[in-house]
Short mmCIF file of N, CA and C and ligand atoms in Angstrom, two decimals:
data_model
loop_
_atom_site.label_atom_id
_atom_site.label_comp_id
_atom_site.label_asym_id
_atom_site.label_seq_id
_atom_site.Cartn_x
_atom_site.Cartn_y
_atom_site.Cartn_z
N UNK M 1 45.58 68.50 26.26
CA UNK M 1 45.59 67.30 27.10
C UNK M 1 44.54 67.43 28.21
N UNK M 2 43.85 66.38 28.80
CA UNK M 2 42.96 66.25 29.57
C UNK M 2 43.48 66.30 30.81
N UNK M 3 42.24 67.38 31.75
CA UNK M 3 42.88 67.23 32.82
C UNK M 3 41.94 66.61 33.73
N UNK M 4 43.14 65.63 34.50
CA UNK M 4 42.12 64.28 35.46
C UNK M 4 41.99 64.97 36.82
N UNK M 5 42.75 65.93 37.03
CA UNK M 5 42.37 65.78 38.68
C UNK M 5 43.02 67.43 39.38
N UNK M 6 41.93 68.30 39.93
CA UNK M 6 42.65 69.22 39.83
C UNK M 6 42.32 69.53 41.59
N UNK M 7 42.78 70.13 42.17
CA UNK M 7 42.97 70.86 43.55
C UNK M 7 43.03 71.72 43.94
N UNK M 8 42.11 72.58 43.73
CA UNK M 8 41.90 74.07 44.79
C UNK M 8 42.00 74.36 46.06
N UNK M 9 43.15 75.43 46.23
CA UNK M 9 43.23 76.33 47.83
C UNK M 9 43.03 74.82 48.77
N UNK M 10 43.18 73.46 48.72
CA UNK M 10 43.09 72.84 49.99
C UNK M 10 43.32 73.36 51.28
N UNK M 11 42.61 73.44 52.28
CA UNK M 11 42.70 73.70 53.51
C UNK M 11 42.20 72.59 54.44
N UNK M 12 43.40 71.88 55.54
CA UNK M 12 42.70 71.44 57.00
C UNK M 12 43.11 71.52 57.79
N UNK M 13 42.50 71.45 58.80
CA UNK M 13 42.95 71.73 59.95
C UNK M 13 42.53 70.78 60.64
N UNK M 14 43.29 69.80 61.88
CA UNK M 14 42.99 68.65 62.58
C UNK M 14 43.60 69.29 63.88
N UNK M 15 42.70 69.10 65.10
CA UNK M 15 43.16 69.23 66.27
C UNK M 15 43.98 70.22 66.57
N UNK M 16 43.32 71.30 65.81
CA UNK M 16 44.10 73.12 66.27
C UNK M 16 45.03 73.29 65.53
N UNK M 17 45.82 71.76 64.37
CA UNK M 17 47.06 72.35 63.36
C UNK M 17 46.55 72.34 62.02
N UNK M 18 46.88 73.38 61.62
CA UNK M 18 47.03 73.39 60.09
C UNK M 18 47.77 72.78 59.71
N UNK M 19 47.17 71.46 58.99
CA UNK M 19 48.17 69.99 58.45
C UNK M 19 48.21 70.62 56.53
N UNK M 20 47.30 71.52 56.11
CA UNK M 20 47.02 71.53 54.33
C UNK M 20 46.96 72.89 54.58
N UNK M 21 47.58 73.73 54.43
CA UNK M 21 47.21 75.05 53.88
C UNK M 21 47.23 75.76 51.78
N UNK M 22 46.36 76.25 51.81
CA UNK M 22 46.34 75.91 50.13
C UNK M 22 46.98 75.33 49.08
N UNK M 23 46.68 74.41 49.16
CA UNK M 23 47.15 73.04 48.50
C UNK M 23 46.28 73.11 46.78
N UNK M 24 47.39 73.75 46.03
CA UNK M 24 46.76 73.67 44.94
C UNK M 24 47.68 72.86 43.83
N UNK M 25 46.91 72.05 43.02
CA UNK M 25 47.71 70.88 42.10
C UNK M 25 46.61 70.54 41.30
N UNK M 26 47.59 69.84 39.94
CA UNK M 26 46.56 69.36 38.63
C UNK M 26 47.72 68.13 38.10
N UNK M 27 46.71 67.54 37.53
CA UNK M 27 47.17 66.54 36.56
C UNK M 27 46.76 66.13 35.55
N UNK M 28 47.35 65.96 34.44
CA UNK M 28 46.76 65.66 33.50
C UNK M 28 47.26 64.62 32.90
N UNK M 29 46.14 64.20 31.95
CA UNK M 29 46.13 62.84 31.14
C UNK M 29 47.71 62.37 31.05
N UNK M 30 47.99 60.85 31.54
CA UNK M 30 49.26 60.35 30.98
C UNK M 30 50.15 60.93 32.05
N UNK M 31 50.02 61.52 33.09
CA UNK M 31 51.18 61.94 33.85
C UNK M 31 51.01 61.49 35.51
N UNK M 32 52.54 61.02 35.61
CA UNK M 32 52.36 60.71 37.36
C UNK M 32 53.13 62.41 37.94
N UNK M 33 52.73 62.44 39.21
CA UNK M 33 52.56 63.02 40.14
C UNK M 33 53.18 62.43 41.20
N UNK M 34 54.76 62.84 41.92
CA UNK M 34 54.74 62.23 43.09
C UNK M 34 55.11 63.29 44.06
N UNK M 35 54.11 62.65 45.61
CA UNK M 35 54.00 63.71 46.55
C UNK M 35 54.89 63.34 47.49
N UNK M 36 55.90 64.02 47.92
CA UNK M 36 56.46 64.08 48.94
C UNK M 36 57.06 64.68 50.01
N UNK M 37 57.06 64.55 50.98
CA UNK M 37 56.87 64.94 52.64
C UNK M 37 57.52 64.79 53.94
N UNK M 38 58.32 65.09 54.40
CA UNK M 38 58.34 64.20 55.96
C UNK M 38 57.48 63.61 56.35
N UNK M 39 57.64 62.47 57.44
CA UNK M 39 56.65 61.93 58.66
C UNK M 39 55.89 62.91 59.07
N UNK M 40 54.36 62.76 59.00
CA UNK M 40 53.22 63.72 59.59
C UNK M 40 53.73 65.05 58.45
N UNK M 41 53.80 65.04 57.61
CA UNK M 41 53.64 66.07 56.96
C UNK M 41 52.24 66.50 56.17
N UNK M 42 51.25 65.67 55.81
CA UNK M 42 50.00 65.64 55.55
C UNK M 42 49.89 64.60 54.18
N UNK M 43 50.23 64.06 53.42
CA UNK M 43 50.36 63.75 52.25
C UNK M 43 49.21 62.41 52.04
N UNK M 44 49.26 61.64 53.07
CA UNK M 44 47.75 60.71 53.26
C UNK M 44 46.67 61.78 53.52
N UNK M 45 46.74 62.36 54.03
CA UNK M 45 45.72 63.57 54.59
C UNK M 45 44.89 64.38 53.29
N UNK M 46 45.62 64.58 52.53
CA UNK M 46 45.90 65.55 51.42
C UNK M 46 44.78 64.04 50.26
N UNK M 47 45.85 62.97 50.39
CA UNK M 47 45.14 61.78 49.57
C UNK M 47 44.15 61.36 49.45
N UNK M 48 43.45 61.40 51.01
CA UNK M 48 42.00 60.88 51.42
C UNK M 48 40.95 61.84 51.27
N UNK M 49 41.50 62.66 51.23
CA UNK M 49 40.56 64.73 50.07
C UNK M 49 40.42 64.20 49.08
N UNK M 50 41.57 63.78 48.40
CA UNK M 50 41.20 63.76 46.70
C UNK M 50 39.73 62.30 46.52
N UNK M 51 40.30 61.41 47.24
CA UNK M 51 39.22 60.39 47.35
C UNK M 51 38.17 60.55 47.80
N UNK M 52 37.73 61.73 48.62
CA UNK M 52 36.11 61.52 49.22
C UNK M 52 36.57 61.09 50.18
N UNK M 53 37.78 60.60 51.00
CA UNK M 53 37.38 59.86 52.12
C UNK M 53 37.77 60.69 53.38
N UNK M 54 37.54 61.96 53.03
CA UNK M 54 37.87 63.07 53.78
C UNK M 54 37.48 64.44 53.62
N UNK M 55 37.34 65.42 54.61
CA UNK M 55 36.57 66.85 53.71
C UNK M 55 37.46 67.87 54.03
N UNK M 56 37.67 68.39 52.99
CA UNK M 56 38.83 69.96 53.37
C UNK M 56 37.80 70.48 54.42
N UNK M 57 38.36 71.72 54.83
CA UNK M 57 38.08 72.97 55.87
C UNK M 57 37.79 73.70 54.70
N UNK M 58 38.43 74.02 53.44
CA UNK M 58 38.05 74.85 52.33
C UNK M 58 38.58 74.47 51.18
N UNK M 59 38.07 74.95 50.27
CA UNK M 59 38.87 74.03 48.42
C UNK M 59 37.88 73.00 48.01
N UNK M 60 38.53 72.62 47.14
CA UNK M 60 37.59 71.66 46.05
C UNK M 60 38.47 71.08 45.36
N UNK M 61 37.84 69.75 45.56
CA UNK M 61 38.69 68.34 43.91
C UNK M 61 38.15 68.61 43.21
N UNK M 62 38.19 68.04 41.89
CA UNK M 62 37.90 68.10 41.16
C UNK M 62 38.18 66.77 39.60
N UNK M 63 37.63 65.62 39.89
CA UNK M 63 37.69 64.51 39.37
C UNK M 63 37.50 64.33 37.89
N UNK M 64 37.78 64.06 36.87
CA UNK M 64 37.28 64.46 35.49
C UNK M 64 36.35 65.99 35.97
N UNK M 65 36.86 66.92 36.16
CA UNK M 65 35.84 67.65 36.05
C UNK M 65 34.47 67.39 37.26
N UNK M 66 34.31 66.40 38.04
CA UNK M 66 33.14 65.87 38.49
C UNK M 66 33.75 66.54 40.40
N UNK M 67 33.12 67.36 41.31
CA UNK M 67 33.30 67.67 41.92
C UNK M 67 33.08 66.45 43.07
N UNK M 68 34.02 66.10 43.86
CA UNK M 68 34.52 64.95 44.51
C UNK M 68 33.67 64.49 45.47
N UNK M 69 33.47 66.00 46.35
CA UNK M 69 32.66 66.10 47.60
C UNK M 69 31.06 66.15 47.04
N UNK M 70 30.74 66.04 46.08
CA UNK M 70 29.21 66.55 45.51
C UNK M 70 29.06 65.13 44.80
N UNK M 71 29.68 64.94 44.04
CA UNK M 71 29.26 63.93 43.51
C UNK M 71 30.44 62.51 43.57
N UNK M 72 30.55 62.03 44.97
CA UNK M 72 31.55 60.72 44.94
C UNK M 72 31.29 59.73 44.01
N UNK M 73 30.00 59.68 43.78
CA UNK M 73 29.52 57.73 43.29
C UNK M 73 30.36 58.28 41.66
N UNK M 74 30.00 59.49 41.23
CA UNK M 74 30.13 59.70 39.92
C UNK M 74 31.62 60.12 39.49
N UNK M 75 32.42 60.22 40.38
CA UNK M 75 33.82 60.77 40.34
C UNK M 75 34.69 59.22 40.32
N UNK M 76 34.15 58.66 41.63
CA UNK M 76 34.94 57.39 41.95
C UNK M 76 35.07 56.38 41.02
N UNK M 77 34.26 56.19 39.80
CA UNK M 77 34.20 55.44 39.08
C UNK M 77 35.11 55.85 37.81
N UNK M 78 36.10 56.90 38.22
CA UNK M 78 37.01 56.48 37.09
C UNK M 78 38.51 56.49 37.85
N UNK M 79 38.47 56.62 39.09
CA UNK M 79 39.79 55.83 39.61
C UNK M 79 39.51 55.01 40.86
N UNK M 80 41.33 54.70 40.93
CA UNK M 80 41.18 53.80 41.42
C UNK M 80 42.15 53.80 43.17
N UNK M 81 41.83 53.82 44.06
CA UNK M 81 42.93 54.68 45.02
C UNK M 81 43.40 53.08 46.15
N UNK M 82 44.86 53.27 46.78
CA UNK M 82 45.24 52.36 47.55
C UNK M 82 45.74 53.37 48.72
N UNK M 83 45.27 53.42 49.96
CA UNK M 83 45.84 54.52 50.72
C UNK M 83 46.01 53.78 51.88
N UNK M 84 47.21 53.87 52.63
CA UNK M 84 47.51 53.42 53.74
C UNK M 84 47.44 51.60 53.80
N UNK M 85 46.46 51.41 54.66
CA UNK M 85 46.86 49.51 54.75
C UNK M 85 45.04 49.45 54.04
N UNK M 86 45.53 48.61 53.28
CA UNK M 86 44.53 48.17 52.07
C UNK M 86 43.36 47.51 53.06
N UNK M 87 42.08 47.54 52.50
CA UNK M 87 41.19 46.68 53.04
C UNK M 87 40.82 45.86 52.36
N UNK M 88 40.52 44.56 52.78
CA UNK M 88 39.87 43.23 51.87
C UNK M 88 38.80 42.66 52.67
N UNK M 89 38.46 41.46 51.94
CA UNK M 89 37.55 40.40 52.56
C UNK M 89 37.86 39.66 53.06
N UNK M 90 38.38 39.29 54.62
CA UNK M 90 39.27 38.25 54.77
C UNK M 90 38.74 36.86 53.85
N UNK M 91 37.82 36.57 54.28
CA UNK M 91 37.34 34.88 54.23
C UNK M 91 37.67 34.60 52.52
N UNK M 92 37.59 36.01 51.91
CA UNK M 92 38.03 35.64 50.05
C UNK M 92 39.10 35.56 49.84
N UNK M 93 39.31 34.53 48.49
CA UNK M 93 40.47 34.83 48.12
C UNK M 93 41.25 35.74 47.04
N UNK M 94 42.76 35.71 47.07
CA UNK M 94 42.74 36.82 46.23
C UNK M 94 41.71 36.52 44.86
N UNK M 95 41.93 35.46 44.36
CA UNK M 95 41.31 35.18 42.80
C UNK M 95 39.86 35.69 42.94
N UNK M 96 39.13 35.77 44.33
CA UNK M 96 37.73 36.12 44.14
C UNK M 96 37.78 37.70 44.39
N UNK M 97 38.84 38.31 44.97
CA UNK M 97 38.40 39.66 44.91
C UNK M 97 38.92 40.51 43.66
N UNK M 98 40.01 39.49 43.06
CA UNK M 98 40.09 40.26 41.39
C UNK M 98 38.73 39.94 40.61
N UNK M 99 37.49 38.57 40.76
CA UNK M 99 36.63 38.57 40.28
C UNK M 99 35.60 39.47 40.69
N UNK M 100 35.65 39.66 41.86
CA UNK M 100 34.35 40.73 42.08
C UNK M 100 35.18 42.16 41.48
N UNK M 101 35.83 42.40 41.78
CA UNK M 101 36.02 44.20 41.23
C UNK M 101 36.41 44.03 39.31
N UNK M 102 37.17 42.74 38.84
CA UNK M 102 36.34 43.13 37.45
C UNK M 102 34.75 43.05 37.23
N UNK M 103 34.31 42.23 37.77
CA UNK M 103 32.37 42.27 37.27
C UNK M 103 31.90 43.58 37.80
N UNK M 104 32.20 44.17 39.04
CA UNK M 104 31.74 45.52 39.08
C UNK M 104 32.13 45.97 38.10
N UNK M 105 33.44 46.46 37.41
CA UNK M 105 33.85 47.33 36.35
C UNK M 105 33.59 46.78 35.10
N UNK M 106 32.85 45.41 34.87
CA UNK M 106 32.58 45.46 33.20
C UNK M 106 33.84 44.95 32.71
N UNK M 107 34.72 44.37 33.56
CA UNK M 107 35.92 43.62 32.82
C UNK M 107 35.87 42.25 32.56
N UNK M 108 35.87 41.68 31.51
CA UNK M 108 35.93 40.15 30.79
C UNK M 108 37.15 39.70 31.52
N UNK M 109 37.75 40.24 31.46
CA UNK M 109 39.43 39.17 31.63
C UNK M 109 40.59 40.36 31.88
N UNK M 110 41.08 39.89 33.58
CA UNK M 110 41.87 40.49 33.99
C UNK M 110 43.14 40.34 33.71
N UNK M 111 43.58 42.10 33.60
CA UNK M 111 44.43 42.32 32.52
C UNK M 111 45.77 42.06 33.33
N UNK M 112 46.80 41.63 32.00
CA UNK M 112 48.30 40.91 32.57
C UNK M 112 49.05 41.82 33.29
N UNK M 113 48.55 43.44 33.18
CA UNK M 113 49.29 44.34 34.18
C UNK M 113 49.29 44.12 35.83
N UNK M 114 48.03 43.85 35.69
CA UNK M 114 47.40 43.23 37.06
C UNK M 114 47.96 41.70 37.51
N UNK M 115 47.67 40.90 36.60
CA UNK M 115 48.86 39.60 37.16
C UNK M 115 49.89 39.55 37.74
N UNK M 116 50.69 40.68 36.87
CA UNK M 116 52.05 40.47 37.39
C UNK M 116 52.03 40.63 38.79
N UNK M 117 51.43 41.24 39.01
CA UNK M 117 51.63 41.65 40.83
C UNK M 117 51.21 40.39 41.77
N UNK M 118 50.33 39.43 41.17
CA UNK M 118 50.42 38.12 41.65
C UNK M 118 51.80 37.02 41.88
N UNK M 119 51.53 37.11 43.17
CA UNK M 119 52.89 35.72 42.88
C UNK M 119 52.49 34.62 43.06
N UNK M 120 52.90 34.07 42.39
CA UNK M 120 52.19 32.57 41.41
C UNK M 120 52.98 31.50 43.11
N UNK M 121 54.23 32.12 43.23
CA UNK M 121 55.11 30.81 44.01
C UNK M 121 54.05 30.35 45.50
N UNK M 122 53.29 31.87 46.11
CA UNK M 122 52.36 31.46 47.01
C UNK M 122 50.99 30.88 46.85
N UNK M 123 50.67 30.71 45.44
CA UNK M 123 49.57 30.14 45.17
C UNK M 123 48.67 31.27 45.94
N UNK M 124 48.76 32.58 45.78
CA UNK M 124 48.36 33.61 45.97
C UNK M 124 46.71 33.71 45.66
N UNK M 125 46.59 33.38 44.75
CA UNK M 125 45.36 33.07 44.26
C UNK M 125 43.92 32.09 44.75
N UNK M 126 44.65 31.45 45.11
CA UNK M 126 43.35 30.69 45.91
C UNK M 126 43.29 30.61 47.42
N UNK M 127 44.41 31.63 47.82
CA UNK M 127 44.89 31.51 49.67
C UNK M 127 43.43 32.51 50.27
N UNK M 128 43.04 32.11 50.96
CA UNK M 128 42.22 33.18 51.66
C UNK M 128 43.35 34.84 51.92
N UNK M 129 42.43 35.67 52.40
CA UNK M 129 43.28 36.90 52.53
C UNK M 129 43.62 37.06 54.11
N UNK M 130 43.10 36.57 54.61
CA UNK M 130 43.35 36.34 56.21
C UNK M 130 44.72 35.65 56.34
N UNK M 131 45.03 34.80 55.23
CA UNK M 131 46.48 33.81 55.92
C UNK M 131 47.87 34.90 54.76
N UNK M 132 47.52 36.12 54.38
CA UNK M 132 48.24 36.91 53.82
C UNK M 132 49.21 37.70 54.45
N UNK M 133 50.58 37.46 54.01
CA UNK M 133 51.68 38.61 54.70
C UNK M 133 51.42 39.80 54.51
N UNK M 134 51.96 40.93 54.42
CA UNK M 134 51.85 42.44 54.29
C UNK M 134 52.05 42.77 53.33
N UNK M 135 53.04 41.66 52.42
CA UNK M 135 53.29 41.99 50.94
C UNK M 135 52.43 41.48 50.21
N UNK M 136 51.61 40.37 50.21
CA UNK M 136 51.25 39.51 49.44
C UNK M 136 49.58 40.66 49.85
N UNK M 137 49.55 41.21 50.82
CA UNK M 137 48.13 42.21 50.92
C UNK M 137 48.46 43.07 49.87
N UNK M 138 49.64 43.67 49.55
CA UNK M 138 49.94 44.83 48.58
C UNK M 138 49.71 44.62 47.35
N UNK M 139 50.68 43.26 46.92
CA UNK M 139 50.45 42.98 45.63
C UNK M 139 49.02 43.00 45.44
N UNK M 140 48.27 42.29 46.55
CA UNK M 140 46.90 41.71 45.63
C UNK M 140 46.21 43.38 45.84
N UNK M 141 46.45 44.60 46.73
CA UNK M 141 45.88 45.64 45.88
C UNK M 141 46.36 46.70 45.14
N UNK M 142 47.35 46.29 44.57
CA UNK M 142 48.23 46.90 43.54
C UNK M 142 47.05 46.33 42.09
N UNK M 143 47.04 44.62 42.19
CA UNK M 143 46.26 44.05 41.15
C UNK M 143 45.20 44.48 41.25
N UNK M 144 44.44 44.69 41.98
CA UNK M 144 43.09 45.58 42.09
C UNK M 144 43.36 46.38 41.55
N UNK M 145 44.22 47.57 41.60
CA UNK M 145 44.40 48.67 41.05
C UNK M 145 44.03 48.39 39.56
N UNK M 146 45.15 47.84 39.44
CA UNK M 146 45.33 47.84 37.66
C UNK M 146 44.27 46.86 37.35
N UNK M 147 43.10 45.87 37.84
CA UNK M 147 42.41 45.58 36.87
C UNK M 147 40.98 46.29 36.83
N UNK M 148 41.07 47.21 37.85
CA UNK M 148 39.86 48.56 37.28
C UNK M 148 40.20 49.36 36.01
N UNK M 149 41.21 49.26 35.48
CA UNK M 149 42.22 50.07 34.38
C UNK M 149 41.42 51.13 34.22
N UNK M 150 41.44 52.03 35.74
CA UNK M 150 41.14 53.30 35.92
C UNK M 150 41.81 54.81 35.29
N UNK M 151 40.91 55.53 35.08
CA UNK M 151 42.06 56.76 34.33
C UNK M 151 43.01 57.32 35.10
N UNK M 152 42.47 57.19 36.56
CA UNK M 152 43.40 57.88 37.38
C UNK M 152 43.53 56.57 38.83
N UNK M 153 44.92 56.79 39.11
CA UNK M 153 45.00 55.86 40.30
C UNK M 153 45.61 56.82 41.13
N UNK M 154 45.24 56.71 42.62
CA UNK M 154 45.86 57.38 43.97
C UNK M 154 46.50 56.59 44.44
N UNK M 155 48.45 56.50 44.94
CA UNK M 155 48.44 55.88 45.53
C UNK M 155 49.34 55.73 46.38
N UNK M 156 48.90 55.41 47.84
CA UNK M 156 50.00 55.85 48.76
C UNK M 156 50.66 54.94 49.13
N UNK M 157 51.75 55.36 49.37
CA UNK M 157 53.44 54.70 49.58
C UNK M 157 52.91 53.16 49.12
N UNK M 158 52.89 52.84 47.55
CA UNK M 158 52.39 51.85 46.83
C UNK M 158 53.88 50.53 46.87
N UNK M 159 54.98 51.28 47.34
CA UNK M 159 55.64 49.96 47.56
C UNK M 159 56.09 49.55 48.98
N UNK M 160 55.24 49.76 49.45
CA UNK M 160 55.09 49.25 51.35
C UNK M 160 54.76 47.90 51.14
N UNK M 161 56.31 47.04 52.11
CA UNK M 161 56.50 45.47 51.60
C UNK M 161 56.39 44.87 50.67
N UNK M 162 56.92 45.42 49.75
CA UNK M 162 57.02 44.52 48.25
C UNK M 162 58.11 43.80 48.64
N UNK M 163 58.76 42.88 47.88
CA UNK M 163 59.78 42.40 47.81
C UNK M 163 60.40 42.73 46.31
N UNK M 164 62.27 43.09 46.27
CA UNK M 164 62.82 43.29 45.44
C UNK M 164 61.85 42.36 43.98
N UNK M 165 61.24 41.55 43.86
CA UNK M 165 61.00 41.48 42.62
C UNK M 165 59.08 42.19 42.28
N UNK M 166 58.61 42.13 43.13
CA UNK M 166 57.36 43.03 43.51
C UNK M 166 57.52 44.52 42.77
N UNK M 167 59.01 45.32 43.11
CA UNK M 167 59.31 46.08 42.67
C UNK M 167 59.29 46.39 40.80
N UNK M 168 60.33 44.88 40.42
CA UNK M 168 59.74 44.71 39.26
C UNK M 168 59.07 44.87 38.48
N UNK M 169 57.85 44.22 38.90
CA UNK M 169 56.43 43.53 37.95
C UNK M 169 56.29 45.39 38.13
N UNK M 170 56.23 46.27 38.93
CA UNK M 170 55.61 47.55 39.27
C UNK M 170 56.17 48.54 38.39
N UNK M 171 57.59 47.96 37.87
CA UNK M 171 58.37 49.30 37.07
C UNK M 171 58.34 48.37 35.53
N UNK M 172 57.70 47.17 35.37
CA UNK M 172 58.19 46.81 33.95
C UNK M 172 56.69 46.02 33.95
N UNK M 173 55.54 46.39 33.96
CA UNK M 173 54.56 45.64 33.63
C UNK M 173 54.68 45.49 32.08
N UNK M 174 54.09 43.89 32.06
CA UNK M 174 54.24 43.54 30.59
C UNK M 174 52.98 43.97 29.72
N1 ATP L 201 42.55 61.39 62.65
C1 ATP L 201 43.56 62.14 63.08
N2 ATP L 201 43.58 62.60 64.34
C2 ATP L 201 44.59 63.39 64.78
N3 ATP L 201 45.63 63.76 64.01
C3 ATP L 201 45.65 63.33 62.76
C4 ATP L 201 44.63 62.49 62.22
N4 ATP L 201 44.92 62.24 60.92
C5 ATP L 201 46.09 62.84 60.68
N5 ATP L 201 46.52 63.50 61.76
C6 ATP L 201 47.74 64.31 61.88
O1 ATP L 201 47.88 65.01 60.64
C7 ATP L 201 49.25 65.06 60.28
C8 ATP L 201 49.41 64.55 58.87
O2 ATP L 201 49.19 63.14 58.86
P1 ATP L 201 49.35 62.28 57.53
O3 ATP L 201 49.00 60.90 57.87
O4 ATP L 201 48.58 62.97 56.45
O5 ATP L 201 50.92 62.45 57.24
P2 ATP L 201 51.83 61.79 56.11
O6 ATP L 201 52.51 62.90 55.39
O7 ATP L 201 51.01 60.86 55.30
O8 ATP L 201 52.88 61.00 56.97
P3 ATP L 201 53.65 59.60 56.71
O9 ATP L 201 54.82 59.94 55.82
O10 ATP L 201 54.10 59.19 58.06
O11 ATP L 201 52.69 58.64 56.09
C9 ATP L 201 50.03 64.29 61.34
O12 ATP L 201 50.56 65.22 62.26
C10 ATP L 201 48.99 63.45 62.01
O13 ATP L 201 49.29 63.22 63.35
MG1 MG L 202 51.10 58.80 54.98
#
């Protein structure tokens, strides 16, 4: 089995504490991974390593094989990560930012895994992202997620404000 994502000796240190001390983990093809922690235990910390959007003190990712910190452009392009409070375009709407991230990825037609996380009742789709609740921000990057239909997805505390049926579409995509 293939392995997507592996983690050497992580080490950091922020403001005199050791938040990661060797943090070693793998994953492979077809398998979730869930990390968990107390409050301030490091686990976003730990997340934003695996993404590039952060640099150990010592260790190495390791992305398909593609070293994280050396080569981001070439790693990032086979997942797909949601960490903390999502960022968008305000002035777009959701329907245009599922169109721009399939045409970056070479996708014809966004896939129904990704729909579901749309809710149709807010007309979600053509609302700008500026007039968006906290849930209706999630869903639409949950649907991001899934219409990169990345090999690997990162993703932190991925059901922050869903609503009981949000939950749903997330455990029974069609
Ligand atoms: N930029 C920063 N400046 C100072 N301290 C930071 C910074 N980023 C993280 N920390 C500290 O690192 C520790 C780990 O934070 P992190 O956000 O990784 O925790 P977490 O496990 O994700 O917590 P939560 O469950 O609350 O999301 C915390 O003590 C936090 O205060
Ligand atoms: Mg966190």
């Amino acid at each position: 089995m293939n392995q997507f994502l592996r983690c050497e000796g992580i080490h950091k240190r922020i403001k005199g504490r050791d938040i990661l001390k060797n943090v070693n983990l793998s994953l492979h093809e077809g398998k979730v991974l869930g990390i968990v922690g107390p409050n301030g235990a490091g686990k976003s910390t730990l997340m934003k390593i695996i993404v590039g959007a952060n640099y150990p003190d010592k260790g190495k990712v390791h992305v398909m094989d593609v070293d994280i910190h050396c080569n981001r452009v070439g790693a990032i392009s086979h997942f797909a990560f949601l960490i903390e409070e999502p960022g968008f375009y305000p002035h777009l709407s959701g329907g245009q930012h599922l169109e721009l991230v399939a045409r970056d990825r070479g996708i014809s037609e966004i896939p129904q895994e990704a729909m579901n996380f749309i809710d149709s009742s807010h007309d979600q789709l053509k609302k700008k992202v500026y007039g968006y609740s906290m849930g209706m921000k999630q869903r639409l990057a949950l649907a991001l997620c899934w219409t990169m239909q990345p090999k690997l997805m990162i993703l932190d505390e991925p059901y922050n404000g869903l609503d009981p049926q949000g939950f749903v579409y997330s455990e029974n995509p069609s």
